[in-house]
mmCIF file of C-alpha atoms in Angstrom:
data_model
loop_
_atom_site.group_PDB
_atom_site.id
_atom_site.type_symbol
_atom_site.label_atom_id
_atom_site.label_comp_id
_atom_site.label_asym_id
_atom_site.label_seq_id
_atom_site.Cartn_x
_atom_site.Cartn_y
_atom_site.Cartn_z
ATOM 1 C CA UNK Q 1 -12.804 13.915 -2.382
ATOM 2 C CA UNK Q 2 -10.603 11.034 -3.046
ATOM 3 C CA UNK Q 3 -11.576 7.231 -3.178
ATOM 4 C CA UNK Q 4 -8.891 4.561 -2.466
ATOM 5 C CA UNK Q 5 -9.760 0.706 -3.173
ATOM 6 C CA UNK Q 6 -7.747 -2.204 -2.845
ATOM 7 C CA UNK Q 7 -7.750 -5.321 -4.257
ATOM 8 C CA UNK Q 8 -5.804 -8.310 -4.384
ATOM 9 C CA UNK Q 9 -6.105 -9.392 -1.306
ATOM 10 C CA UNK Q 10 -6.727 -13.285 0.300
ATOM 11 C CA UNK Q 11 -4.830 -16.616 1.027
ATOM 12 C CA UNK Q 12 -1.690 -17.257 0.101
ATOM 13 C CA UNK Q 13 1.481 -19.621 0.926
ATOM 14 C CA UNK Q 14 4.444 -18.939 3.002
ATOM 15 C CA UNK Q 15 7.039 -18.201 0.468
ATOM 16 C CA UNK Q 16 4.283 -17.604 -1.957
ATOM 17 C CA UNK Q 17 3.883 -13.702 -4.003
ATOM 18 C CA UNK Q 18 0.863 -11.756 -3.811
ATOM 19 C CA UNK Q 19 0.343 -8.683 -5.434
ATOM 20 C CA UNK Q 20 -1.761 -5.886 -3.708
ATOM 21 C CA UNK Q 21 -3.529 -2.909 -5.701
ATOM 22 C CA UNK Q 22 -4.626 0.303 -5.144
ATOM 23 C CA UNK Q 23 -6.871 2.072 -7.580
ATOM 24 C CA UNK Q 24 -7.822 6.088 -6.773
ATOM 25 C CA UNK Q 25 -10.064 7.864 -7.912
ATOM 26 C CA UNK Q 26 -10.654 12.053 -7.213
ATOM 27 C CA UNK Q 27 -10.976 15.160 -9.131
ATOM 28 C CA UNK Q 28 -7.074 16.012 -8.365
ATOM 29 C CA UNK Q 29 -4.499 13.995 -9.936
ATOM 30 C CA UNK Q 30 -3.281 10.659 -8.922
ATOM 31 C CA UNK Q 31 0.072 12.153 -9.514
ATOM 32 C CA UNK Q 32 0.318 14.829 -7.167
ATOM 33 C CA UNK Q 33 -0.072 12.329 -4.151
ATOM 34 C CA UNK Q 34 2.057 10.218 -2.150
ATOM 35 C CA UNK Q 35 1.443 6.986 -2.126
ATOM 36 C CA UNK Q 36 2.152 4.232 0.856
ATOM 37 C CA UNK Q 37 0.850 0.951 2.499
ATOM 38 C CA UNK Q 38 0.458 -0.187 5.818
ATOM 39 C CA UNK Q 39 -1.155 -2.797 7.173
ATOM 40 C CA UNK Q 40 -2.551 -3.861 10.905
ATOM 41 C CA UNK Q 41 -2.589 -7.430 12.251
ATOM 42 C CA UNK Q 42 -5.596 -8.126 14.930
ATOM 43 C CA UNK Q 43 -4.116 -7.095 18.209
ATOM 44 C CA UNK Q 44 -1.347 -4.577 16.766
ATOM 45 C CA UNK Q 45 -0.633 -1.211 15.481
ATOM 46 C CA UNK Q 46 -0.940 0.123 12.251
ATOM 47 C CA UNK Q 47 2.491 -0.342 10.722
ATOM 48 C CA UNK Q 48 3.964 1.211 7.734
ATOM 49 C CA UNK Q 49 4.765 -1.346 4.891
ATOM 50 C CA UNK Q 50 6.412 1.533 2.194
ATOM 51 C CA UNK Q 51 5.612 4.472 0.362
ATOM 52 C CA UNK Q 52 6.163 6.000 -3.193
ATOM 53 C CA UNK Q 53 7.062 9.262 -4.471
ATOM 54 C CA UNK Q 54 4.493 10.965 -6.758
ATOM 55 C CA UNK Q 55 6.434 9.741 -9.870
ATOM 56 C CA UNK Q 56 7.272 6.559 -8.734
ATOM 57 C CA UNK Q 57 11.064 7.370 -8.631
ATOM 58 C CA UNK Q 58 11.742 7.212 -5.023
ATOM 59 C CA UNK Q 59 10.734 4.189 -2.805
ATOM 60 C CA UNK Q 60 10.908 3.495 1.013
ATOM 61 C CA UNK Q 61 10.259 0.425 2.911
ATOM 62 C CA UNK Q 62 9.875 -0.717 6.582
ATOM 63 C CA UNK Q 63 12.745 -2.665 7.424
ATOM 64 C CA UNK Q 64 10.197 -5.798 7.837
ATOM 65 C CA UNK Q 65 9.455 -6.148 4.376
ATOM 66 C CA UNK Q 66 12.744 -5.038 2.901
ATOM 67 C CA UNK Q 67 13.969 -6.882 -0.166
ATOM 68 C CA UNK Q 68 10.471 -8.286 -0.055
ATOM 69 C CA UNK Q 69 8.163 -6.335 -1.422
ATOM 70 C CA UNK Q 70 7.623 -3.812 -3.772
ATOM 71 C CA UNK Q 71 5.935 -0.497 -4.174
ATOM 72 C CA UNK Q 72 5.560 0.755 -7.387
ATOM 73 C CA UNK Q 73 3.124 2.954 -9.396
ATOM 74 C CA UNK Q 74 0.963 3.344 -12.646
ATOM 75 C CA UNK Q 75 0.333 7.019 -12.704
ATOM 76 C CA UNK Q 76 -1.448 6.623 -16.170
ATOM 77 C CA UNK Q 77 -3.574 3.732 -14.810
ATOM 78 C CA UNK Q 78 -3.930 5.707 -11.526
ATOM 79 C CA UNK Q 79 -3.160 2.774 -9.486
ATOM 80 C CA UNK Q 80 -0.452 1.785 -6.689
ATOM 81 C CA UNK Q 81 0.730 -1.598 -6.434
ATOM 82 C CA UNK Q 82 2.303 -3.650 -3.230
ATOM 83 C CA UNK Q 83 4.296 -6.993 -4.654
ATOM 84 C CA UNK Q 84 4.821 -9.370 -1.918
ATOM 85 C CA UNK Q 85 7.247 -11.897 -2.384
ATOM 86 C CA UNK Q 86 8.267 -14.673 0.218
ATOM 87 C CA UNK Q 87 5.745 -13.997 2.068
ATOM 88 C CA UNK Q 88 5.782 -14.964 5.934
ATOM 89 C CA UNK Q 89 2.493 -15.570 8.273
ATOM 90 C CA UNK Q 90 3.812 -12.611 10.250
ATOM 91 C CA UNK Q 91 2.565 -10.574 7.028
ATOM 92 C CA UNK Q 92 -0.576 -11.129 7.796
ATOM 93 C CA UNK Q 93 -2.821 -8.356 8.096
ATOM 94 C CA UNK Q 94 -5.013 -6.203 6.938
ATOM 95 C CA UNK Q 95 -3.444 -3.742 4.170
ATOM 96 C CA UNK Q 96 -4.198 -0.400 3.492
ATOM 97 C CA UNK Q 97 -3.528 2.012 0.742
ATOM 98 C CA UNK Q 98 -3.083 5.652 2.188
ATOM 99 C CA UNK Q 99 -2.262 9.037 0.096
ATOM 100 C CA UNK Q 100 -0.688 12.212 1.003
ATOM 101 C CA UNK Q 101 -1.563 15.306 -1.184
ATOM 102 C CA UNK Q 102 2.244 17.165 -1.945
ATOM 103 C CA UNK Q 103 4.591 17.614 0.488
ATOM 104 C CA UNK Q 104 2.244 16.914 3.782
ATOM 105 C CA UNK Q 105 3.443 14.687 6.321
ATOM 106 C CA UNK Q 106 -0.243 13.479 7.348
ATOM 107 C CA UNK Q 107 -1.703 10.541 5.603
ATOM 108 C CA UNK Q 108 -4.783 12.271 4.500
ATOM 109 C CA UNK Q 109 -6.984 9.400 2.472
ATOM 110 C CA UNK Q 110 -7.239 5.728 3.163
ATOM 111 C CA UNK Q 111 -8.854 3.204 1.785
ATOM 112 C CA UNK Q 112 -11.133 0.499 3.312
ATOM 113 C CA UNK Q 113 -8.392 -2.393 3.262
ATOM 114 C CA UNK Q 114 -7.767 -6.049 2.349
ATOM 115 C CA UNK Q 115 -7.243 -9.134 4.166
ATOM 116 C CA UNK Q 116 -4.332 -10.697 2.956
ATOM 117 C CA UNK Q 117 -3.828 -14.458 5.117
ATOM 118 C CA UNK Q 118 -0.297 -16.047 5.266
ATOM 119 C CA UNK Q 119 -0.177 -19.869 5.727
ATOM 120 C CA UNK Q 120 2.188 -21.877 7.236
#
């Protein structure tokens, strides 16, 4: 019963920001999930970009996109956020939003993606 959408996505310049959001929607509170993003290039596995605790406190990142980018949260706007800074074309990919409900260790809702293109 929970919706994920993201937004944000398209081109951008090596070395360039790009700011990636999630907005959910369900009849439980945006609070009580987890939060994370990963993202798949054509080709590759799904790989896990970061993740945020349900209030936003505690943040983990894959060592990729450490000191990077980002994860943060607006619990009263219900949304997730991925800030991308120097970006490289190896980020590109499709990104997802995904969202665990309390302490499981299954990503239990994702969203549909967005395409988010790296130039040289």
């Amino acid at each position: 019963q929970v919706q994920l959408v993201e937004s944000g996505g398209g081109l951008a310049q090596a070395g360039g920001s790009r700011r990636l959001s999630c907005r959910f929607s369900g009849r439980t509170a945006f609070s009580v999930y987890r939060m994370a993003w990963f993202r798949q290039a054509p080709g590759k596995e799904r790989e896990f970009v970061g993740s945020v605790s349900r209030s936003g406190a505690s943040t983990s990142y894959a060592d990729s996109v450490k000191g990077r980018f980002t994860i943060s949260r607006e619990n009263d706007k219900s949304t997730v956020y991925l800030q991308m800074n120097r970006l490289k074309p190896d980020d590109t990919a499709v990104y997802y939003c995904a969202a665990a409900l309390f302490d499981s260790s299954d990503w239990n809702y994702w969203g549909r993606g967005t395409q988010v293109t790296v130039s040289s």
